[in-house]
Amino acid sequence: MTEQPYDLRKVLEEMKKLPGQYHETDVEIDPDADLAGVYRYIGAGGTVKRPTAEGPTMMFNNVKGFPDSRVLIGLQASRKRVGKILHHDYKTLGQMLNDAVSNPIAPTEVTRAEAPAQEVVHLASDPDFDIRKLLAAPTNTQDDAGPYITMGVVYGHSMDKKQSDVTIHRMVLEDKDTIGMYIMPGGRHIGAFLKEYEEQNKPMPITINIGLDPAITIGATFEPPTTPLGYNELQVAGALRNEPVQVVPGVEVDALGIARSEWIIEAEIMPNQSMQEDINTNSGYAMPEFPGYNGTANPAVNVIKIKAVTHRKDKPIVQTTIGPSEEHVSMAGIPTEASILSLVGRAIPGKVLNVYNAPAGGGKLMTIMQIHKENEADEGIQRQAALLAFSAFKELKTVILVDDDVDIFDWNDVMWTINTRFQADRDIMVLEGMRNHPLDPSELPDYDPARIRVRGMSSKLVLDGTVPYDMRDKFKRAAFKEIADWKKYLD
């Protein structure tokens, strides 16, 4: 019997067997704010407004207005669940992703007959075509600019087709065949390819792939310098699941789609064109973003014209996420950990044992670094590691340094360090006037006009909670007796 190829459905079958990791409901849900509003309580986590929780991934089988679709949310909204999906210790997922980048498995092309994502075809030229009635894209809040695709992997290539890339962007359904896509300036390979097309005033063919296994969605969020221009992150996904990602030529556009996705939107990015993101609502907002605030609507997002939509026959799954949820942390934070570990490991090997991009920073703004000092010559190396972390990921804002006896995944342990191994007058480093993430609302010129010249600049912070090596004997934790068979008392 041939084993089922790896895809989202295979992952979900595995999740159903794990207690507390999966829940589905047949109760009708409105995708307009209600769906996200429900999951906010049950499993969103992250920087979502309290009350929230870390809970199961949820499948909504009865979506109002979309009887033939299902909506899945929160598959990666738990780092422990991501570890279970990838069959790896959740505490060392950064190292796992590093190994995947170093040992890539390239995608393999299949025919349309082998691609479940192309079982059903809708052409934008059909008289009744309307993406807003076809795709059950939710809104996160009542202020959103419209229904958003939040878990769509954009797949495109350079004009000469020698380089390709996958990335995730926020995409709002603007009209029956039009999507507004925000491509953040700088660092996105898709943006570099788009410039080539715009210089020739030609539309750029892309596919938007929805309903994917987490190896793909996590791998797709790698950024330079870890994955340089032209490095297709589907190779990372192939390595994470030890099976190549299957891709297939588009039906209507000259671009590849991910063959085992649930949906593929085939489209073109229009050259040198933009539109108001909230053109249908004029609310001033886009959607909630990872810092926990509503993102400001962009006055000039890229215009995407749809050519075709294909999907699976059997109740295709629309995969979505809440912007500030812990799911975003998993997708953005774990690859960032890998990038930091890679760069720091090359520069000062053996000194940074592990890295955690905590939910409080949305996966991008904060990292906790576990430092190992072997002798007096290592004193100060921890601050060098912090500077390297900032260079590995420009959107990083805060670094907390702790010793190797501290559990970086336990906030009580980290804060204990700051309270007992830290003096503010000597253990704080502030780096002024650096580039950061424009979605942080504190990074506005009117917040700090002396240091923030333009939006997206920041003063960066290092909290050094490591013990000076020559004073280490004064900071030994209480030594409890080691009991090898302690678990028997729980039987």
Short mmCIF file of C-alpha atoms in Angstrom, two decimals:
data_model
loop_
_atom_site.label_atom_id
_atom_site.label_comp_id
_atom_site.label_asym_id
_atom_site.label_seq_id
_atom_site.Cartn_x
_atom_site.Cartn_y
_atom_site.Cartn_z
CA MET A 1 0.00 0.00 0.00
CA THR A 2 1.43 3.38 -1.02
CA GLU A 3 1.75 5.86 1.85
CA GLN A 4 -0.31 9.02 1.54
CA PRO A 5 1.82 11.96 0.38
CA TYR A 6 2.52 14.60 3.00
CA ASP A 7 0.00 17.45 3.15
CA LEU A 8 -2.32 19.30 5.53
CA ARG A 9 -4.88 16.50 5.64
CA LYS A 10 -2.26 13.98 6.65
CA VAL A 11 -1.14 16.27 9.49
CA LEU A 12 -4.73 16.73 10.67
CA GLU A 13 -5.31 12.97 10.80
CA GLU A 14 -2.31 12.72 13.10
CA MET A 15 -3.50 15.64 15.26
CA LYS A 16 -6.90 13.99 15.76
CA LYS A 17 -5.15 11.13 17.55
CA LEU A 18 -3.47 13.44 20.09
CA PRO A 19 -5.62 14.44 23.09
CA GLY A 20 -6.44 18.13 23.28
CA GLN A 21 -4.80 19.09 19.97
CA TYR A 22 -7.78 19.13 17.58
CA HIS A 23 -11.43 20.09 17.80
CA GLU A 24 -14.07 20.44 15.10
CA THR A 25 -17.57 21.86 15.26
CA ASP A 26 -20.67 21.68 13.08
CA VAL A 27 -22.25 24.72 14.74
CA GLU A 28 -22.76 27.46 12.13
CA ILE A 29 -20.22 30.30 12.32
CA ASP A 30 -20.11 33.64 10.52
CA PRO A 31 -16.65 34.23 9.04
CA ASP A 32 -17.16 37.98 9.44
CA ALA A 33 -15.49 38.61 12.84
CA ASP A 34 -17.37 35.79 14.65
CA LEU A 35 -14.96 32.98 13.76
CA ALA A 36 -11.90 34.88 14.99
CA GLY A 37 -13.90 36.15 17.94
CA VAL A 38 -14.64 32.59 19.05
CA TYR A 39 -11.10 31.30 18.58
CA ARG A 40 -9.72 34.33 20.42
CA TYR A 41 -11.01 32.73 23.64
CA ILE A 42 -10.25 29.10 22.83
CA GLY A 43 -6.75 28.96 21.44
CA ALA A 44 -5.29 32.15 19.96
CA GLY A 45 -2.73 33.04 22.67
CA GLY A 46 0.12 35.30 21.60
CA THR A 47 -0.47 39.04 21.98
CA VAL A 48 -4.24 38.74 21.46
CA LYS A 49 -6.35 40.84 23.85
CA ARG A 50 -7.04 38.95 27.06
CA PRO A 51 -8.82 36.71 27.89
CA THR A 52 -7.28 34.19 25.52
CA ALA A 53 -5.65 30.79 25.87
CA GLU A 54 -3.44 28.17 24.30
CA GLY A 55 -5.89 25.62 22.97
CA PRO A 56 -6.56 23.13 20.20
CA THR A 57 -6.57 23.87 16.50
CA MET A 58 -10.19 24.21 15.38
CA MET A 59 -12.04 23.17 12.26
CA PHE A 60 -15.30 24.99 11.52
CA ASN A 61 -17.35 22.68 9.29
CA ASN A 62 -20.41 24.91 8.90
CA VAL A 63 -19.37 28.34 7.62
CA LYS A 64 -22.19 30.77 6.91
CA GLY A 65 -22.44 31.52 3.19
CA PHE A 66 -19.92 28.82 2.21
CA PRO A 67 -21.64 25.41 2.47
CA ASP A 68 -18.96 23.59 0.48
CA SER A 69 -15.93 24.80 2.47
CA ARG A 70 -14.38 24.42 5.88
CA VAL A 71 -12.18 26.87 7.81
CA LEU A 72 -9.20 25.76 9.90
CA ILE A 73 -7.58 28.06 12.43
CA GLY A 74 -4.73 27.77 14.94
CA LEU A 75 -2.87 24.72 13.69
CA GLN A 76 0.44 26.25 14.80
CA ALA A 77 -0.92 28.31 17.73
CA SER A 78 1.09 26.17 20.15
CA ARG A 79 4.83 25.66 19.96
CA LYS A 80 4.40 22.25 21.57
CA ARG A 81 1.93 21.29 18.83
CA VAL A 82 4.40 22.38 16.17
CA GLY A 83 6.94 20.09 17.83
CA LYS A 84 4.47 17.20 17.70
CA ILE A 85 3.72 17.88 14.03
CA LEU A 86 7.41 17.95 13.12
CA HIS A 87 8.22 15.05 15.51
CA HIS A 88 10.85 17.12 17.28
CA ASP A 89 11.48 18.62 20.74
CA TYR A 90 9.68 21.97 20.73
CA LYS A 91 12.58 23.58 22.61
CA THR A 92 15.08 22.97 19.82
CA LEU A 93 12.97 23.68 16.74
CA GLY A 94 15.35 26.51 15.80
CA GLN A 95 18.22 24.04 15.49
CA MET A 96 15.99 21.72 13.47
CA LEU A 97 15.20 24.48 10.99
CA ASN A 98 18.88 25.37 10.75
CA ASP A 99 19.64 21.79 9.75
CA ALA A 100 16.83 21.93 7.16
CA VAL A 101 18.28 25.07 5.56
CA SER A 102 21.68 23.36 5.34
CA ASN A 103 20.25 20.11 3.93
CA PRO A 104 17.48 21.20 1.54
CA ILE A 105 15.24 18.88 -0.43
CA ALA A 106 14.12 20.50 -3.69
CA PRO A 107 10.45 20.50 -4.80
CA THR A 108 9.34 18.02 -7.43
CA GLU A 109 6.96 18.83 -10.28
CA VAL A 110 3.86 16.70 -10.87
CA THR A 111 1.10 16.70 -13.48
CA ARG A 112 -2.35 18.19 -13.06
CA ALA A 113 -3.77 14.68 -12.73
CA GLU A 114 -1.54 14.20 -9.66
CA ALA A 115 -2.46 17.57 -8.08
CA PRO A 116 -5.51 17.51 -5.78
CA ALA A 117 -5.39 21.31 -5.66
CA GLN A 118 -6.50 21.44 -9.31
CA GLU A 119 -9.44 19.03 -9.13
CA VAL A 120 -11.94 21.91 -9.52
CA VAL A 121 -11.26 24.95 -11.73
CA HIS A 122 -12.96 28.36 -11.69
CA LEU A 123 -11.89 30.91 -14.30
CA ALA A 124 -12.06 34.62 -13.53
CA SER A 125 -13.57 35.05 -16.99
CA ASP A 126 -16.63 33.01 -15.95
CA PRO A 127 -19.67 35.35 -15.83
CA ASP A 128 -20.52 34.51 -12.21
CA PHE A 129 -16.96 34.50 -10.82
CA ASP A 130 -16.54 36.30 -7.48
CA ILE A 131 -13.67 35.42 -5.15
CA ARG A 132 -15.62 36.91 -2.22
CA LYS A 133 -18.37 34.30 -2.70
CA LEU A 134 -15.97 31.45 -3.45
CA LEU A 135 -13.31 31.69 -0.72
CA ALA A 136 -14.40 31.73 2.93
CA ALA A 137 -11.77 34.25 3.95
CA PRO A 138 -12.61 35.57 7.45
CA THR A 139 -12.28 39.02 8.92
CA ASN A 140 -10.51 39.15 12.30
CA THR A 141 -12.42 42.16 13.65
CA GLN A 142 -15.35 44.36 12.65
CA ASP A 143 -12.86 47.11 11.76
CA ASP A 144 -10.97 45.05 9.17
CA ALA A 145 -10.60 46.44 5.65
CA GLY A 146 -12.31 43.29 4.37
CA PRO A 147 -11.95 39.49 4.30
CA TYR A 148 -8.27 38.61 4.54
CA ILE A 149 -6.13 35.75 3.31
CA THR A 150 -3.73 35.41 6.23
CA MET A 151 -2.22 31.98 5.52
CA GLY A 152 -1.66 32.18 1.79
CA VAL A 153 1.81 31.31 0.52
CA VAL A 154 2.69 33.46 -2.49
CA TYR A 155 4.84 31.59 -5.03
CA GLY A 156 6.62 33.54 -7.78
CA HIS A 157 9.78 33.61 -9.85
CA SER A 158 12.22 36.01 -11.48
CA MET A 159 11.64 36.99 -15.12
CA ASP A 160 14.27 34.53 -16.34
CA LYS A 161 12.74 31.80 -14.10
CA LYS A 162 16.15 30.99 -12.66
CA GLN A 163 15.11 32.11 -9.18
CA SER A 164 11.90 31.50 -7.25
CA ASP A 165 10.56 32.28 -3.82
CA VAL A 166 7.65 31.71 -1.43
CA THR A 167 6.47 34.31 1.08
CA ILE A 168 3.43 35.11 3.23
CA HIS A 169 1.71 38.50 3.05
CA ARG A 170 -1.55 39.97 4.24
CA MET A 171 -4.03 39.98 1.35
CA VAL A 172 -7.50 41.54 1.38
CA LEU A 173 -10.31 40.63 -1.01
CA GLU A 174 -11.11 43.98 -2.65
CA ASP A 175 -13.43 43.07 -5.53
CA LYS A 176 -14.73 40.03 -7.38
CA ASP A 177 -11.35 39.46 -9.09
CA THR A 178 -9.04 41.80 -7.20
CA ILE A 179 -6.81 41.33 -4.16
CA GLY A 180 -4.81 44.01 -2.36
CA MET A 181 -1.46 42.64 -1.15
CA TYR A 182 0.90 44.42 1.24
CA ILE A 183 4.54 43.69 0.43
CA MET A 184 6.67 45.16 3.22
CA PRO A 185 9.52 47.20 1.73
CA GLY A 186 12.95 45.59 1.82
CA GLY A 187 13.96 42.00 2.48
CA ARG A 188 11.21 40.19 0.56
CA HIS A 189 12.43 38.30 -2.49
CA ILE A 190 9.02 38.55 -4.17
CA GLY A 191 9.46 42.31 -4.06
CA ALA A 192 12.84 42.04 -5.78
CA PHE A 193 11.33 39.92 -8.56
CA LEU A 194 8.42 42.35 -8.93
CA LYS A 195 10.85 45.20 -9.63
CA GLU A 196 12.13 43.26 -12.66
CA TYR A 197 8.62 42.96 -14.06
CA GLU A 198 7.77 46.57 -13.31
CA GLU A 199 10.86 47.79 -15.13
CA GLN A 200 9.46 46.00 -18.20
CA ASN A 201 5.91 47.14 -17.31
CA LYS A 202 4.75 43.51 -17.33
CA PRO A 203 2.44 41.76 -14.86
CA MET A 204 4.15 39.24 -12.56
CA PRO A 205 2.50 35.79 -12.51
CA ILE A 206 2.05 34.26 -9.06
CA THR A 207 0.06 31.63 -7.25
CA ILE A 208 -1.43 32.05 -3.79
CA ASN A 209 -1.56 28.68 -2.05
CA ILE A 210 -3.92 28.08 0.88
CA GLY A 211 -4.31 25.02 3.10
CA LEU A 212 -0.78 23.79 3.65
CA ASP A 213 1.12 21.67 6.12
CA PRO A 214 3.15 23.62 8.72
CA ALA A 215 6.51 22.60 7.25
CA ILE A 216 5.65 24.85 4.30
CA THR A 217 4.16 27.79 6.20
CA ILE A 218 7.01 27.87 8.73
CA GLY A 219 9.70 27.40 6.10
CA ALA A 220 8.22 30.16 3.95
CA THR A 221 8.91 32.80 6.61
CA PHE A 222 12.72 32.58 6.45
CA GLU A 223 14.36 35.84 5.44
CA PRO A 224 17.84 37.06 4.46
CA PRO A 225 20.61 36.53 5.36
CA THR A 226 19.69 32.91 6.20
CA THR A 227 17.98 32.36 2.86
CA PRO A 228 19.52 34.66 0.22
CA LEU A 229 17.79 35.93 -2.93
CA GLY A 230 16.74 32.98 -5.08
CA TYR A 231 16.68 30.43 -2.26
CA ASN A 232 13.29 28.74 -2.55
CA GLU A 233 12.13 27.98 1.01
CA LEU A 234 10.07 25.03 -0.21
CA GLN A 235 13.42 23.26 0.00
CA VAL A 236 13.33 23.83 3.77
CA ALA A 237 9.85 22.32 3.97
CA GLY A 238 11.06 19.29 2.04
CA ALA A 239 13.86 18.75 4.53
CA LEU A 240 11.59 19.25 7.58
CA ARG A 241 9.24 16.47 6.45
CA ASN A 242 11.89 14.44 4.57
CA GLU A 243 9.72 14.49 1.46
CA PRO A 244 9.82 16.96 -1.43
CA VAL A 245 7.01 19.45 -1.82
CA GLN A 246 5.00 18.68 -4.94
CA VAL A 247 4.46 21.61 -7.32
CA VAL A 248 2.35 21.88 -10.47
CA PRO A 249 2.13 24.33 -13.40
CA GLY A 250 -0.74 26.79 -13.26
CA VAL A 251 -3.86 26.38 -15.35
CA GLU A 252 -4.02 30.02 -16.47
CA VAL A 253 -0.74 31.64 -15.41
CA ASP A 254 2.91 30.84 -16.07
CA ALA A 255 3.73 30.08 -12.45
CA LEU A 256 3.92 27.03 -10.22
CA GLY A 257 1.41 26.14 -7.53
CA ILE A 258 1.73 23.81 -4.56
CA ALA A 259 0.04 20.65 -5.79
CA ARG A 260 -1.28 19.32 -2.48
CA SER A 261 -2.64 22.60 -1.13
CA GLU A 262 -6.38 22.97 -0.61
CA TRP A 263 -6.72 26.06 -2.81
CA ILE A 264 -4.61 27.77 -5.46
CA ILE A 265 -5.37 31.30 -6.59
CA GLU A 266 -3.66 31.98 -9.92
CA ALA A 267 -3.06 35.68 -10.42
CA GLU A 268 -0.85 38.49 -11.62
CA ILE A 269 0.66 41.40 -9.72
CA MET A 270 -0.10 44.42 -11.86
CA PRO A 271 2.99 46.49 -12.68
CA ASN A 272 3.34 49.97 -11.17
CA GLN A 273 -0.20 49.95 -9.79
CA SER A 274 -1.47 50.37 -6.26
CA MET A 275 -4.77 50.87 -4.45
CA GLN A 276 -6.11 51.90 -1.07
CA GLU A 277 -6.18 48.86 1.20
CA ASP A 278 -9.43 49.82 2.94
CA ILE A 279 -11.11 51.14 -0.19
CA ASN A 280 -14.35 49.31 0.69
CA THR A 281 -14.60 50.37 4.34
CA ASN A 282 -12.51 53.53 4.79
CA SER A 283 -12.07 52.37 8.38
CA GLY A 284 -8.42 53.37 8.47
CA TYR A 285 -7.51 49.84 9.58
CA ALA A 286 -6.17 46.80 7.78
CA MET A 287 -6.31 43.86 10.22
CA PRO A 288 -4.79 42.98 13.61
CA GLU A 289 -1.03 42.45 13.35
CA PHE A 290 1.49 40.54 15.46
CA PRO A 291 2.22 43.31 18.01
CA GLY A 292 -1.43 43.10 19.14
CA TYR A 293 -2.74 46.29 17.57
CA ASN A 294 -4.90 46.90 14.52
CA GLY A 295 -2.65 47.54 11.56
CA THR A 296 -3.12 50.85 9.78
CA ALA A 297 -4.58 50.49 6.30
CA ASN A 298 -1.93 51.09 3.68
CA PRO A 299 -2.79 53.76 1.12
CA ALA A 300 -0.93 51.94 -1.66
CA VAL A 301 -1.00 48.13 -1.64
CA ASN A 302 -0.13 46.09 -4.72
CA VAL A 303 -3.01 45.24 -7.05
CA ILE A 304 -3.47 41.52 -7.71
CA LYS A 305 -5.74 40.46 -10.57
CA ILE A 306 -7.09 36.90 -10.34
CA LYS A 307 -7.04 34.69 -13.42
CA ALA A 308 -8.28 31.41 -11.95
CA VAL A 309 -9.02 29.62 -8.69
CA THR A 310 -8.58 25.87 -8.28
CA HIS A 311 -9.30 23.68 -5.27
CA ARG A 312 -9.94 20.17 -4.03
CA LYS A 313 -13.31 18.51 -4.56
CA ASP A 314 -14.01 17.31 -1.04
CA LYS A 315 -14.86 20.26 1.28
CA PRO A 316 -11.66 22.24 0.65
CA ILE A 317 -10.12 23.80 3.75
CA VAL A 318 -9.52 27.54 4.04
CA GLN A 319 -6.65 27.91 6.50
CA THR A 320 -6.51 31.15 8.45
CA THR A 321 -4.88 32.73 11.49
CA ILE A 322 -5.41 35.60 13.90
CA GLY A 323 -2.69 38.18 13.31
CA PRO A 324 -1.47 38.59 16.91
CA SER A 325 -1.93 34.91 17.81
CA GLU A 326 0.75 32.48 18.89
CA GLU A 327 0.41 30.91 15.45
CA HIS A 328 2.14 33.96 14.02
CA VAL A 329 4.88 33.49 16.65
CA SER A 330 5.50 29.94 15.47
CA MET A 331 5.67 30.92 11.81
CA ALA A 332 7.81 34.01 12.32
CA GLY A 333 9.66 33.25 15.53
CA ILE A 334 11.05 29.77 14.96
CA PRO A 335 12.77 30.63 11.65
CA THR A 336 14.15 33.77 13.31
CA GLU A 337 15.59 31.64 16.09
CA ALA A 338 17.24 29.51 13.42
CA SER A 339 18.69 32.59 11.72
CA ILE A 340 20.12 33.93 14.98
CA LEU A 341 21.57 30.56 15.98
CA SER A 342 23.17 30.18 12.55
CA LEU A 343 24.90 33.56 12.51
CA VAL A 344 25.93 33.57 16.16
CA GLY A 345 27.09 29.96 15.96
CA ARG A 346 29.45 30.80 13.13
CA ALA A 347 30.84 33.89 14.85
CA ILE A 348 31.17 32.63 18.43
CA PRO A 349 30.63 28.86 18.37
CA GLY A 350 29.48 27.09 21.50
CA LYS A 351 28.57 30.23 23.46
CA VAL A 352 24.85 30.54 22.63
CA LEU A 353 23.15 27.29 23.58
CA ASN A 354 19.62 28.19 22.56
CA VAL A 355 17.37 31.06 21.49
CA TYR A 356 13.65 31.68 22.05
CA ASN A 357 11.57 34.31 20.28
CA ALA A 358 8.83 34.65 22.85
CA PRO A 359 5.14 35.36 22.18
CA ALA A 360 5.42 38.70 24.00
CA GLY A 361 7.42 39.97 21.04
CA GLY A 362 5.17 38.40 18.42
CA GLY A 363 8.04 36.23 17.21
CA LYS A 364 9.87 39.21 15.74
CA LEU A 365 10.54 41.90 18.36
CA MET A 366 12.12 39.92 21.23
CA THR A 367 14.56 37.08 21.71
CA ILE A 368 15.89 35.36 24.83
CA MET A 369 19.42 33.98 24.49
CA GLN A 370 20.88 31.24 26.69
CA ILE A 371 24.62 31.92 27.18
CA HIS A 372 27.39 29.55 28.20
CA LYS A 373 30.54 31.09 29.73
CA GLU A 374 33.48 28.71 30.19
CA ASN A 375 36.14 31.05 31.57
CA GLU A 376 36.98 34.68 32.28
CA ALA A 377 37.83 35.27 28.62
CA ASP A 378 34.14 34.71 27.81
CA GLU A 379 33.03 37.71 29.87
CA GLY A 380 31.44 40.18 27.47
CA ILE A 381 30.83 37.55 24.81
CA GLN A 382 27.15 37.58 25.77
CA ARG A 383 26.79 41.21 24.68
CA GLN A 384 28.60 40.42 21.45
CA ALA A 385 25.99 37.70 20.89
CA ALA A 386 23.21 40.26 21.36
CA LEU A 387 24.74 42.54 18.72
CA LEU A 388 25.00 39.60 16.34
CA ALA A 389 21.33 38.81 16.93
CA PHE A 390 20.39 42.34 15.88
CA SER A 391 22.44 41.97 12.70
CA ALA A 392 20.88 38.57 11.94
CA PHE A 393 17.36 39.98 12.13
CA LYS A 394 16.87 43.73 11.72
CA GLU A 395 13.31 43.64 13.07
CA LEU A 396 14.51 42.48 16.50
CA LYS A 397 14.03 45.11 19.22
CA THR A 398 14.81 43.49 22.60
CA VAL A 399 17.36 40.87 23.64
CA ILE A 400 17.37 39.25 27.09
CA LEU A 401 20.56 37.39 28.01
CA VAL A 402 20.45 34.60 30.61
CA ASP A 403 22.83 31.94 31.92
CA ASP A 404 22.76 28.29 30.91
CA ASP A 405 20.96 27.23 34.12
CA VAL A 406 17.89 29.27 33.15
CA ASP A 407 14.95 27.79 31.21
CA ILE A 408 14.38 30.32 28.42
CA PHE A 409 10.89 28.90 27.80
CA ASP A 410 9.79 29.64 31.38
CA TRP A 411 8.96 33.33 31.91
CA ASN A 412 9.18 32.95 35.71
CA ASP A 413 12.74 31.71 35.35
CA VAL A 414 13.64 34.52 32.94
CA MET A 415 12.12 37.21 35.18
CA TRP A 416 13.81 35.62 38.21
CA THR A 417 17.09 36.24 36.40
CA ILE A 418 16.24 39.90 35.83
CA ASN A 419 15.36 40.28 39.50
CA THR A 420 18.35 38.48 41.04
CA ARG A 421 21.18 38.63 38.46
CA PHE A 422 20.67 42.09 37.08
CA GLN A 423 21.39 45.70 38.07
CA ALA A 424 19.76 48.32 35.87
CA ASP A 425 22.63 50.82 36.14
CA ARG A 426 25.17 48.40 34.65
CA ASP A 427 23.27 45.66 32.81
CA ILE A 428 21.20 47.67 30.32
CA MET A 429 22.44 48.48 26.81
CA VAL A 430 20.46 50.90 24.63
CA LEU A 431 21.27 51.19 20.93
CA GLU A 432 19.69 54.28 19.43
CA GLY A 433 18.52 55.14 15.93
CA MET A 434 18.34 51.65 14.45
CA ARG A 435 15.96 50.18 11.90
CA ASN A 436 13.13 47.99 13.12
CA HIS A 437 9.57 46.90 12.24
CA PRO A 438 7.12 49.60 11.07
CA LEU A 439 4.15 47.83 12.70
CA ASP A 440 5.42 48.68 16.21
CA PRO A 441 3.25 51.72 17.08
CA SER A 442 5.91 53.16 19.39
CA GLU A 443 8.23 53.66 16.42
CA LEU A 444 6.78 56.97 15.34
CA PRO A 445 8.67 60.28 15.04
CA ASP A 446 6.21 62.03 17.37
CA TYR A 447 6.89 59.38 20.06
CA ASP A 448 10.62 60.21 20.16
CA PRO A 449 11.46 62.93 17.62
CA ALA A 450 15.10 63.15 18.73
CA ARG A 451 15.86 59.52 17.77
CA ILE A 452 13.11 58.38 15.40
CA ARG A 453 13.53 60.29 12.15
CA VAL A 454 11.11 58.16 10.15
CA ARG A 455 8.55 55.49 11.03
CA GLY A 456 10.11 52.10 11.70
CA MET A 457 13.22 53.32 13.56
CA SER A 458 13.79 52.25 17.14
CA SER A 459 16.05 52.34 20.16
CA LYS A 460 16.99 48.71 20.78
CA LEU A 461 17.44 47.15 24.20
CA VAL A 462 19.70 44.52 25.73
CA LEU A 463 19.03 43.24 29.25
CA ASP A 464 22.11 41.34 30.41
CA GLY A 465 21.00 38.89 33.08
CA THR A 466 24.15 36.78 32.97
CA VAL A 467 26.34 36.48 36.06
CA PRO A 468 29.89 37.94 35.83
CA TYR A 469 32.11 34.89 35.47
CA ASP A 470 34.35 35.79 38.42
CA MET A 471 31.30 36.07 40.70
CA ARG A 472 29.59 32.84 39.64
CA ASP A 473 30.06 31.19 43.07
CA LYS A 474 27.77 33.82 44.62
CA PHE A 475 24.89 32.98 42.27
CA LYS A 476 24.54 29.22 42.62
CA ARG A 477 20.96 28.03 42.75
CA ALA A 478 19.83 25.95 45.71
CA ALA A 479 20.96 22.38 45.11
CA PHE A 480 18.17 19.86 45.49
CA LYS A 481 18.81 16.17 45.59
CA GLU A 482 18.61 14.44 42.22
CA ILE A 483 15.95 11.68 42.32
CA ALA A 484 16.15 9.45 39.27
CA ASP A 485 12.78 7.68 39.75
CA TRP A 486 10.70 10.67 40.87
CA LYS A 487 7.97 9.89 38.36
CA LYS A 488 6.92 6.75 40.23
CA TYR A 489 5.26 8.95 42.85
CA LEU A 490 2.80 10.06 40.22
CA ASP A 491 1.65 6.51 39.46
#
